[in-house]
mmCIF file of C-alpha atoms and ligand atoms in Angstrom:
data_model
loop_
_atom_site.group_PDB
_atom_site.id
_atom_site.type_symbol
_atom_site.label_atom_id
_atom_site.label_comp_id
_atom_site.label_asym_id
_atom_site.label_seq_id
_atom_site.Cartn_x
_atom_site.Cartn_y
_atom_site.Cartn_z
ATOM 1 C CA MET A 94 13.504 -18.874 3.231
ATOM 2 C CA LYS A 95 12.687 -15.094 3.103
ATOM 3 C CA ARG A 96 9.805 -13.920 0.582
ATOM 4 C CA LYS A 97 11.237 -11.186 -1.731
ATOM 5 C CA ILE A 98 9.105 -8.650 -2.546
ATOM 6 C CA ILE A 99 9.004 -4.749 -4.171
ATOM 7 C CA LEU A 100 6.887 -2.400 -2.281
ATOM 8 C CA ASP A 101 5.413 0.114 -4.322
ATOM 9 C CA CYS A 102 4.095 3.120 -2.542
ATOM 10 C CA ASP A 103 3.030 6.852 -2.438
ATOM 11 C CA PRO A 104 3.866 7.615 1.233
ATOM 12 C CA GLY A 105 1.327 8.741 2.703
ATOM 13 C CA HIS A 106 1.269 7.802 6.682
ATOM 14 C CA ASP A 107 -0.117 4.257 6.390
ATOM 15 C CA ASP A 108 2.612 3.443 3.469
ATOM 16 C CA ALA A 109 5.088 4.453 5.707
ATOM 17 C CA VAL A 110 4.255 2.161 8.577
ATOM 18 C CA ALA A 111 4.178 -0.726 5.708
ATOM 19 C CA LEU A 112 7.369 0.294 4.684
ATOM 20 C CA MET A 113 8.688 0.448 8.086
ATOM 21 C CA MET A 114 7.671 -3.189 8.580
ATOM 22 C CA ALA A 115 8.888 -4.740 5.086
ATOM 23 C CA GLY A 116 12.088 -3.035 5.668
ATOM 24 C CA ILE A 117 12.974 -4.659 8.973
ATOM 25 C CA HIS A 118 10.615 -8.182 9.474
ATOM 26 C CA PRO A 119 12.845 -11.232 8.983
ATOM 27 C CA SER A 120 10.548 -13.093 6.738
ATOM 28 C CA ILE A 121 10.687 -10.626 3.959
ATOM 29 C CA ASP A 122 13.582 -9.529 1.468
ATOM 30 C CA LEU A 123 12.459 -6.187 0.355
ATOM 31 C CA LEU A 124 14.499 -5.676 -3.065
ATOM 32 C CA GLY A 125 13.125 -2.175 -3.837
ATOM 33 C CA VAL A 126 10.763 0.240 -2.954
ATOM 34 C CA THR A 127 8.955 1.929 -6.152
ATOM 35 C CA ILE A 128 7.180 5.358 -6.063
ATOM 36 C CA VAL A 129 4.001 6.553 -7.701
ATOM 37 C CA SER A 130 2.044 9.700 -7.741
ATOM 38 C CA GLY A 131 -0.978 9.306 -5.586
ATOM 39 C CA ASN A 132 -1.344 10.629 -1.934
ATOM 40 C CA GLN A 133 0.742 13.452 -3.177
ATOM 41 C CA THR A 134 3.066 14.689 -6.045
ATOM 42 C CA LEU A 135 5.493 11.854 -7.113
ATOM 43 C CA GLU A 136 8.672 14.046 -5.454
ATOM 44 C CA LYS A 137 6.845 14.796 -2.467
ATOM 45 C CA ASN A 138 6.247 10.556 -2.264
ATOM 46 C CA LEU A 139 9.819 9.931 -3.047
ATOM 47 C CA THR A 140 11.143 12.548 -0.435
ATOM 48 C CA ASN A 141 9.104 10.889 2.135
ATOM 49 C CA ALA A 142 9.946 7.302 1.309
ATOM 50 C CA LEU A 143 13.788 8.502 1.019
ATOM 51 C CA ASN A 144 13.397 10.377 4.793
ATOM 52 C CA ILE A 145 11.856 7.218 6.284
ATOM 53 C CA CYS A 146 14.969 5.165 5.192
ATOM 54 C CA GLN A 147 17.215 7.171 5.913
ATOM 55 C CA TYR A 148 15.818 7.978 9.520
ATOM 56 C CA LEU A 149 15.517 3.935 9.958
ATOM 57 C CA ASN A 150 18.546 2.851 8.288
ATOM 58 C CA ILE A 151 16.658 0.725 6.328
ATOM 59 C CA ASP A 152 19.328 -0.104 3.392
ATOM 60 C CA VAL A 153 16.952 -0.282 -0.009
ATOM 61 C CA PRO A 154 17.079 1.345 -3.253
ATOM 62 C CA VAL A 155 14.075 3.914 -3.884
ATOM 63 C CA TYR A 156 13.031 4.504 -7.552
ATOM 64 C CA ALA A 157 10.713 6.962 -8.853
ATOM 65 C CA GLY A 158 7.762 5.839 -11.183
ATOM 66 C CA SER A 159 5.252 7.634 -12.884
ATOM 67 C CA THR A 160 4.364 11.486 -12.460
ATOM 68 C CA ARG A 161 0.758 10.499 -13.135
ATOM 69 C CA PRO A 162 -1.863 8.265 -13.669
ATOM 70 C CA LEU A 163 -2.355 6.215 -17.382
ATOM 71 C CA VAL A 164 -5.260 8.552 -18.460
ATOM 72 C CA LYS A 165 -6.716 10.527 -15.846
ATOM 73 C CA LYS A 166 -5.183 13.779 -14.509
ATOM 74 C CA PRO A 167 -3.695 13.283 -11.073
ATOM 75 C CA VAL A 168 -5.385 13.685 -7.905
ATOM 76 C CA TYR A 169 -3.990 13.850 -4.465
ATOM 77 C CA ALA A 170 -4.882 13.023 -1.064
ATOM 78 C CA GLU A 171 -3.995 16.196 0.858
ATOM 79 C CA PHE A 172 -6.710 16.429 3.092
ATOM 80 C CA ILE A 173 -5.521 13.214 4.750
ATOM 81 C CA HIS A 174 -1.740 13.195 4.283
ATOM 82 C CA GLY A 175 -0.995 16.998 4.216
ATOM 83 C CA LYS A 176 0.950 19.437 2.356
ATOM 84 C CA SER A 177 4.260 17.165 2.435
ATOM 85 C CA GLY A 178 2.190 14.247 2.264
ATOM 86 C CA LEU A 179 3.717 13.007 5.042
ATOM 87 C CA ASP A 180 2.769 15.791 7.645
ATOM 88 C CA GLY A 181 3.594 15.399 11.737
ATOM 89 C CA PRO A 182 6.915 14.295 11.720
ATOM 90 C CA THR A 183 10.156 16.269 11.329
ATOM 91 C CA PHE A 184 13.622 14.467 9.588
ATOM 92 C CA ASP A 185 16.953 15.614 9.413
ATOM 93 C CA PRO A 186 18.657 16.909 5.823
ATOM 94 C CA LEU A 187 18.101 14.220 3.459
ATOM 95 C CA VAL A 188 21.324 12.763 2.225
ATOM 96 C CA LYS A 189 20.000 9.465 0.650
ATOM 97 C CA LYS A 190 19.519 9.574 -2.842
ATOM 98 C CA PRO A 191 17.219 7.580 -5.246
ATOM 99 C CA GLU A 192 18.329 5.677 -7.983
ATOM 100 C CA GLU A 193 18.383 6.597 -11.597
ATOM 101 C CA LYS A 194 16.065 3.944 -13.154
ATOM 102 C CA PHE A 195 12.187 4.740 -13.812
ATOM 103 C CA ALA A 196 10.506 2.587 -11.550
ATOM 104 C CA PRO A 197 8.497 0.654 -14.014
ATOM 105 C CA VAL A 198 11.679 -0.336 -15.956
ATOM 106 C CA TYR A 199 13.372 -1.433 -12.653
ATOM 107 C CA ILE A 200 10.290 -3.506 -11.596
ATOM 108 C CA ALA A 201 10.106 -5.291 -15.297
ATOM 109 C CA GLU A 202 13.922 -5.703 -15.050
ATOM 110 C CA THR A 203 14.008 -6.930 -11.567
ATOM 111 C CA LEU A 204 11.281 -9.763 -12.441
ATOM 112 C CA MET A 205 12.725 -10.661 -15.656
ATOM 113 C CA ASN A 206 16.501 -11.168 -13.850
ATOM 114 C CA SER A 207 15.352 -13.086 -11.032
ATOM 115 C CA GLU A 208 15.326 -17.076 -11.108
ATOM 116 C CA GLU A 209 12.868 -16.928 -8.056
ATOM 117 C CA LYS A 210 9.211 -15.396 -8.399
ATOM 118 C CA ILE A 211 8.848 -12.223 -6.794
ATOM 119 C CA THR A 212 5.906 -10.512 -4.929
ATOM 120 C CA LEU A 213 4.629 -6.885 -5.744
ATOM 121 C CA VAL A 214 2.976 -5.176 -2.836
ATOM 122 C CA PRO A 215 1.487 -2.154 -4.309
ATOM 123 C CA THR A 216 -0.152 0.298 -1.891
ATOM 124 C CA GLY A 217 -1.004 3.302 -3.991
ATOM 125 C CA PRO A 218 -2.738 3.442 -7.482
ATOM 126 C CA LEU A 219 -1.552 1.017 -9.590
ATOM 127 C CA THR A 220 0.081 2.960 -12.357
ATOM 128 C CA ASN A 221 3.679 1.371 -12.386
ATOM 129 C CA ILE A 222 2.874 -1.971 -12.271
ATOM 130 C CA ALA A 223 0.189 -1.321 -14.975
ATOM 131 C CA LEU A 224 3.614 0.253 -16.761
ATOM 132 C CA ALA A 225 5.835 -2.599 -16.300
ATOM 133 C CA MET A 226 3.288 -5.446 -17.413
ATOM 134 C CA ARG A 227 3.145 -3.188 -20.888
ATOM 135 C CA LEU A 228 6.884 -2.578 -20.861
ATOM 136 C CA GLU A 229 7.270 -6.413 -20.329
ATOM 137 C CA PRO A 230 4.077 -8.560 -20.609
ATOM 138 C CA LYS A 231 6.505 -11.607 -19.608
ATOM 139 C CA ILE A 232 6.728 -10.321 -16.083
ATOM 140 C CA VAL A 233 3.408 -11.728 -15.261
ATOM 141 C CA ASP A 234 4.974 -15.297 -14.980
ATOM 142 C CA LYS A 235 7.590 -14.112 -12.870
ATOM 143 C CA ILE A 236 5.243 -12.865 -10.273
ATOM 144 C CA GLU A 237 4.420 -14.479 -7.306
ATOM 145 C CA GLU A 238 1.387 -12.653 -6.543
ATOM 146 C CA ILE A 239 0.215 -9.045 -6.273
ATOM 147 C CA VAL A 240 -0.865 -8.202 -2.626
ATOM 148 C CA LEU A 241 -2.311 -4.789 -2.519
ATOM 149 C CA MET A 242 -4.531 -2.474 -0.878
ATOM 150 C CA GLY A 243 -7.061 -0.669 -2.958
ATOM 151 C CA GLY A 244 -10.807 -1.340 -3.579
ATOM 152 C CA SER A 245 -13.460 -2.437 -1.114
ATOM 153 C CA VAL A 246 -16.314 -4.784 -1.119
ATOM 154 C CA ASP A 247 -18.542 -2.312 -0.129
ATOM 155 C CA SER A 248 -18.377 1.500 0.029
ATOM 156 C CA GLY A 249 -15.451 3.843 -1.002
ATOM 157 C CA ASN A 250 -13.638 6.664 0.425
ATOM 158 C CA ILE A 251 -13.234 9.222 -2.306
ATOM 159 C CA THR A 252 -16.763 8.457 -3.919
ATOM 160 C CA PRO A 253 -19.567 6.640 -2.606
ATOM 161 C CA ALA A 254 -18.471 3.795 -5.093
ATOM 162 C CA ALA A 255 -15.019 3.900 -4.963
ATOM 163 C CA GLU A 256 -11.597 3.868 -2.840
ATOM 164 C CA PHE A 257 -8.836 6.011 -3.541
ATOM 165 C CA ASN A 258 -6.094 4.177 -4.988
ATOM 166 C CA ILE A 259 -8.330 2.514 -7.614
ATOM 167 C CA TRP A 260 -10.124 5.413 -8.192
ATOM 168 C CA VAL A 261 -6.920 7.286 -9.029
ATOM 169 C CA ASP A 262 -6.153 4.966 -12.007
ATOM 170 C CA ALA A 263 -8.781 2.666 -12.735
ATOM 171 C CA GLU A 264 -7.488 2.404 -16.171
ATOM 172 C CA ALA A 265 -4.283 0.871 -14.502
ATOM 173 C CA ALA A 266 -6.078 -1.159 -12.151
ATOM 174 C CA ARG A 267 -7.911 -2.780 -14.727
ATOM 175 C CA ILE A 268 -4.653 -3.874 -16.514
ATOM 176 C CA VAL A 269 -3.643 -5.578 -13.106
ATOM 177 C CA PHE A 270 -6.746 -7.057 -12.057
ATOM 178 C CA GLU A 271 -7.134 -8.660 -15.677
ATOM 179 C CA SER A 272 -3.636 -9.810 -15.906
ATOM 180 C CA GLY A 273 -4.087 -13.303 -14.901
ATOM 181 C CA VAL A 274 -1.354 -12.921 -11.914
ATOM 182 C CA LYS A 275 -2.928 -13.916 -8.517
ATOM 183 C CA VAL A 276 -4.325 -10.578 -6.596
ATOM 184 C CA VAL A 277 -4.818 -10.371 -2.981
ATOM 185 C CA MET A 278 -6.939 -7.356 -2.203
ATOM 186 C CA CYS A 279 -7.347 -5.479 0.979
ATOM 187 C CA GLY A 280 -9.989 -3.309 0.405
ATOM 188 C CA LEU A 281 -11.541 -0.714 2.583
ATOM 189 C CA ASN A 282 -14.233 -3.294 4.212
ATOM 190 C CA VAL A 283 -11.509 -4.705 6.077
ATOM 191 C CA THR A 284 -8.978 -1.913 6.453
ATOM 192 C CA ARG A 285 -11.715 0.195 8.128
ATOM 193 C CA LYS A 286 -11.554 -2.066 11.071
ATOM 194 C CA LEU A 287 -8.500 -1.194 11.674
ATOM 195 C CA ARG A 288 -8.785 1.866 13.581
ATOM 196 C CA CYS A 289 -5.750 3.305 15.172
ATOM 197 C CA PHE A 290 -7.217 4.664 18.522
ATOM 198 C CA GLN A 291 -5.470 6.400 20.906
ATOM 199 C CA GLU A 292 -4.565 3.443 23.066
ATOM 200 C CA ILE A 293 -2.994 1.822 20.274
ATOM 201 C CA ILE A 294 -0.587 4.807 20.026
ATOM 202 C CA ASP A 295 0.222 4.837 23.437
ATOM 203 C CA ARG A 296 1.010 1.037 23.063
ATOM 204 C CA MET A 297 3.320 1.468 20.221
ATOM 205 C CA ASP A 298 4.656 4.787 22.052
ATOM 206 C CA LYS A 299 5.864 2.450 25.160
ATOM 207 C CA ILE A 300 8.675 0.667 22.775
ATOM 208 C CA GLY A 301 10.431 3.608 22.916
ATOM 209 C CA ASN A 302 12.357 3.436 19.989
ATOM 210 C CA LYS A 303 13.175 5.724 16.816
ATOM 211 C CA ALA A 304 10.351 3.887 15.125
ATOM 212 C CA SER A 305 7.669 3.925 17.786
ATOM 213 C CA THR A 306 8.515 8.092 17.952
ATOM 214 C CA LEU A 307 8.025 8.077 14.300
ATOM 215 C CA PHE A 308 4.915 5.823 14.514
ATOM 216 C CA LYS A 309 3.303 8.104 17.292
ATOM 217 C CA GLU A 310 4.156 11.558 15.356
ATOM 218 C CA MET A 311 2.868 10.159 12.185
ATOM 219 C CA MET A 312 -0.460 8.623 13.662
ATOM 220 C CA GLU A 313 -1.156 11.930 15.747
ATOM 221 C CA PHE A 314 -1.427 13.952 12.449
ATOM 222 C CA TYR A 315 -3.081 11.241 10.769
ATOM 223 C CA ASN A 316 -5.933 10.771 13.542
ATOM 224 C CA GLN A 317 -6.594 14.734 13.006
ATOM 225 C CA THR A 318 -7.156 14.628 9.414
ATOM 226 C CA GLN A 319 -9.193 11.348 9.602
ATOM 227 C CA LEU A 320 -11.330 12.947 12.226
ATOM 228 C CA SER A 321 -11.740 16.342 10.246
ATOM 229 C CA SER A 322 -12.437 14.803 6.727
ATOM 230 C CA PHE A 323 -14.739 11.399 7.921
ATOM 231 C CA GLY A 324 -15.451 11.671 11.298
ATOM 232 C CA TRP A 325 -13.373 8.942 12.575
ATOM 233 C CA VAL A 326 -11.871 8.575 16.001
ATOM 234 C CA GLY A 327 -8.877 6.754 15.039
ATOM 235 C CA GLY A 328 -8.479 6.525 11.658
ATOM 236 C CA PRO A 329 -8.290 3.494 9.671
ATOM 237 C CA LEU A 330 -4.479 2.295 8.960
ATOM 238 C CA HIS A 331 -4.995 0.535 5.499
ATOM 239 C CA ASP A 332 -1.610 -0.174 3.692
ATOM 240 C CA PRO A 333 -0.033 -2.024 6.516
ATOM 241 C CA LEU A 334 -2.397 -4.802 6.135
ATOM 242 C CA THR A 335 -0.525 -6.214 2.914
ATOM 243 C CA ILE A 336 2.625 -6.428 4.757
ATOM 244 C CA ALA A 337 0.894 -7.979 7.847
ATOM 245 C CA TYR A 338 -0.659 -10.590 5.197
ATOM 246 C CA LEU A 339 2.592 -11.602 3.881
ATOM 247 C CA ILE A 340 4.110 -11.862 7.539
ATOM 248 C CA ASP A 341 1.020 -14.104 8.844
ATOM 249 C CA ASN A 342 -1.517 -15.132 6.227
ATOM 250 C CA SER A 343 -3.969 -16.233 8.981
ATOM 251 C CA VAL A 344 -4.361 -12.625 9.470
ATOM 252 C CA LEU A 345 -7.178 -12.537 6.828
ATOM 253 C CA LYS A 346 -9.988 -14.337 5.297
ATOM 254 C CA LEU A 347 -10.368 -14.505 1.804
ATOM 255 C CA ASN A 348 -12.725 -14.916 -0.748
ATOM 256 C CA HIS A 349 -11.837 -16.148 -4.162
ATOM 257 C CA CYS A 350 -14.111 -14.343 -6.509
ATOM 258 C CA HIS A 351 -14.364 -12.603 -9.918
ATOM 259 C CA VAL A 352 -13.504 -8.792 -9.581
ATOM 260 C CA ASP A 353 -14.507 -5.934 -12.054
ATOM 261 C CA VAL A 354 -12.797 -2.778 -11.887
ATOM 262 C CA ASP A 355 -15.121 -0.090 -13.357
ATOM 263 C CA ASN A 356 -13.508 2.511 -15.520
ATOM 264 C CA ASN A 357 -16.656 3.408 -17.486
ATOM 265 C CA ASN A 358 -17.397 7.383 -17.301
ATOM 266 C CA SER A 359 -19.864 7.056 -14.625
ATOM 267 C CA VAL A 360 -20.599 7.828 -11.001
ATOM 268 C CA SER A 361 -18.999 4.013 -10.237
ATOM 269 C CA TYR A 362 -15.727 4.970 -11.870
ATOM 270 C CA GLY A 363 -13.103 3.154 -9.985
ATOM 271 C CA ARG A 364 -15.541 0.572 -8.276
ATOM 272 C CA THR A 365 -14.517 -2.955 -7.547
ATOM 273 C CA ASN A 366 -17.408 -5.124 -8.275
ATOM 274 C CA CYS A 367 -16.615 -8.326 -6.184
ATOM 275 C CA ASP A 368 -18.758 -11.197 -6.748
ATOM 276 C CA PHE A 369 -18.958 -12.818 -3.447
ATOM 277 C CA PRO A 370 -21.791 -14.981 -4.177
ATOM 278 C CA GLY A 371 -20.780 -15.988 -7.697
ATOM 279 C CA ILE A 372 -24.047 -14.565 -9.278
ATOM 280 C CA GLN A 373 -22.041 -13.867 -12.555
ATOM 281 C CA GLY A 374 -20.768 -17.709 -12.794
ATOM 282 C CA LEU A 375 -17.379 -16.103 -13.875
ATOM 283 C CA GLU A 376 -13.776 -17.314 -13.255
ATOM 284 C CA PRO A 377 -12.698 -16.232 -9.910
ATOM 285 C CA THR A 378 -9.884 -13.487 -10.601
ATOM 286 C CA ALA A 379 -8.794 -12.310 -7.259
ATOM 287 C CA TYR A 380 -8.462 -13.276 -3.633
ATOM 288 C CA VAL A 381 -10.427 -10.641 -1.736
ATOM 289 C CA ALA A 382 -10.155 -10.083 1.929
ATOM 290 C CA GLU A 383 -13.439 -10.556 3.589
ATOM 291 C CA ASP A 384 -12.239 -10.097 7.018
ATOM 292 C CA VAL A 385 -9.117 -9.521 9.249
ATOM 293 C CA ASP A 386 -7.853 -10.621 12.673
ATOM 294 C CA ILE A 387 -7.690 -7.065 14.228
ATOM 295 C CA GLU A 388 -5.902 -8.489 17.370
ATOM 296 C CA LYS A 389 -3.231 -10.210 15.125
ATOM 297 C CA PHE A 390 -2.755 -6.777 13.224
ATOM 298 C CA TRP A 391 -1.855 -4.857 15.993
ATOM 299 C CA ASN A 392 0.476 -7.550 17.288
ATOM 300 C CA ILE A 393 2.157 -8.173 13.993
ATOM 301 C CA ILE A 394 2.791 -3.855 13.823
ATOM 302 C CA GLU A 395 4.178 -4.106 17.252
ATOM 303 C CA GLU A 396 6.279 -7.005 16.825
ATOM 304 C CA CYS A 397 7.950 -4.899 13.746
ATOM 305 C CA LEU A 398 8.267 -2.038 15.462
ATOM 306 C CA LYS A 399 10.130 -3.294 18.388
ATOM 307 C CA LEU A 400 12.581 -4.949 15.861
ATOM 308 C CA TYR A 401 14.168 -1.484 15.416
ATOM 309 C CA SER A 402 17.053 -0.934 18.095
HETATM 310 C C1 BDR B 150 -5.453 4.262 0.448
HETATM 311 O O1 BDR B 150 -5.534 5.916 -0.101
HETATM 312 C C2 BDR B 150 -4.360 6.545 0.362
HETATM 313 O O2 BDR B 150 -4.644 7.842 0.960
HETATM 314 C C3 BDR B 150 -3.933 5.475 1.559
HETATM 315 O O3 BDR B 150 -2.685 5.459 1.809
HETATM 316 C C4 BDR B 150 -4.377 4.076 1.169
HETATM 317 O O4 BDR B 150 -3.470 3.498 0.173
HETATM 318 C C5 BDR B 150 -6.797 4.188 1.469
HETATM 319 O O5 BDR B 150 -7.487 4.214 0.502
HETATM 320 CA CA1 CA B 151 -0.904 4.452 -0.277
#
């Protein structure tokens, strides 16, 4: 049976790849795409999602969500994703329109009206998910699990302590991690191993369809900013790991442990403290990715891109 999911994202190059995968894989029923402020403004992220869907004929409703984090001012990752939030590829004039409903309302209503449980896949700041939980607290019983990209067991990428998605809205992240819902956390400690080297781009380019062309154009831009910002040759492809995990759980080794999101006003704001050894003796609150099968990951990406005609 197909797994029903809602993808909550801020495309963003790596979010766009996650959307491409979720939009085509036969094991996934992509019910809706919800957009959040993050890599760029809400408006730009929304345009990017619509462009991807239109270009690849992904027939899915797209909803605009929060324009800003719950408490903090918005911060964007233009230094990685460019002025548009998805610099690199160009698209035909946009015809596809977003839905009217506010994304957190859509998330809450869809969960409450569904007989089956639904999986949430956030690949941006957790603002929309936290707002949906506050709008209708009963949704926690209707969520199958939350498979998210965010956090890190070790160092961060926006501060020494914090990963971007959690740091942008650590208040929202606390709400999600403390909700009692099963959370699978794909953090930087594993996604940093997924380096999109030129040979990976060439391998995907050989597929020779619309999706592989888009992948190449996006990754060529992404790799330039990853190099200039972080010195990476071959940028790490973070967000698609969530979808790869849904397609094949064996891509990740997980550690069930207690996670505390730091939202104190300190240099560690946004840090995900993952108690791997269980020093605190507290209840486990999340399944934290400890290791990733790199080869399997790229095989899944290739499998998804090949599904486009
Ligand atoms: C995360 O931050 C964003 O820039 C990426 O899209 C990804 O979700 C990595 O820290
Ligand atoms: Ca993202």
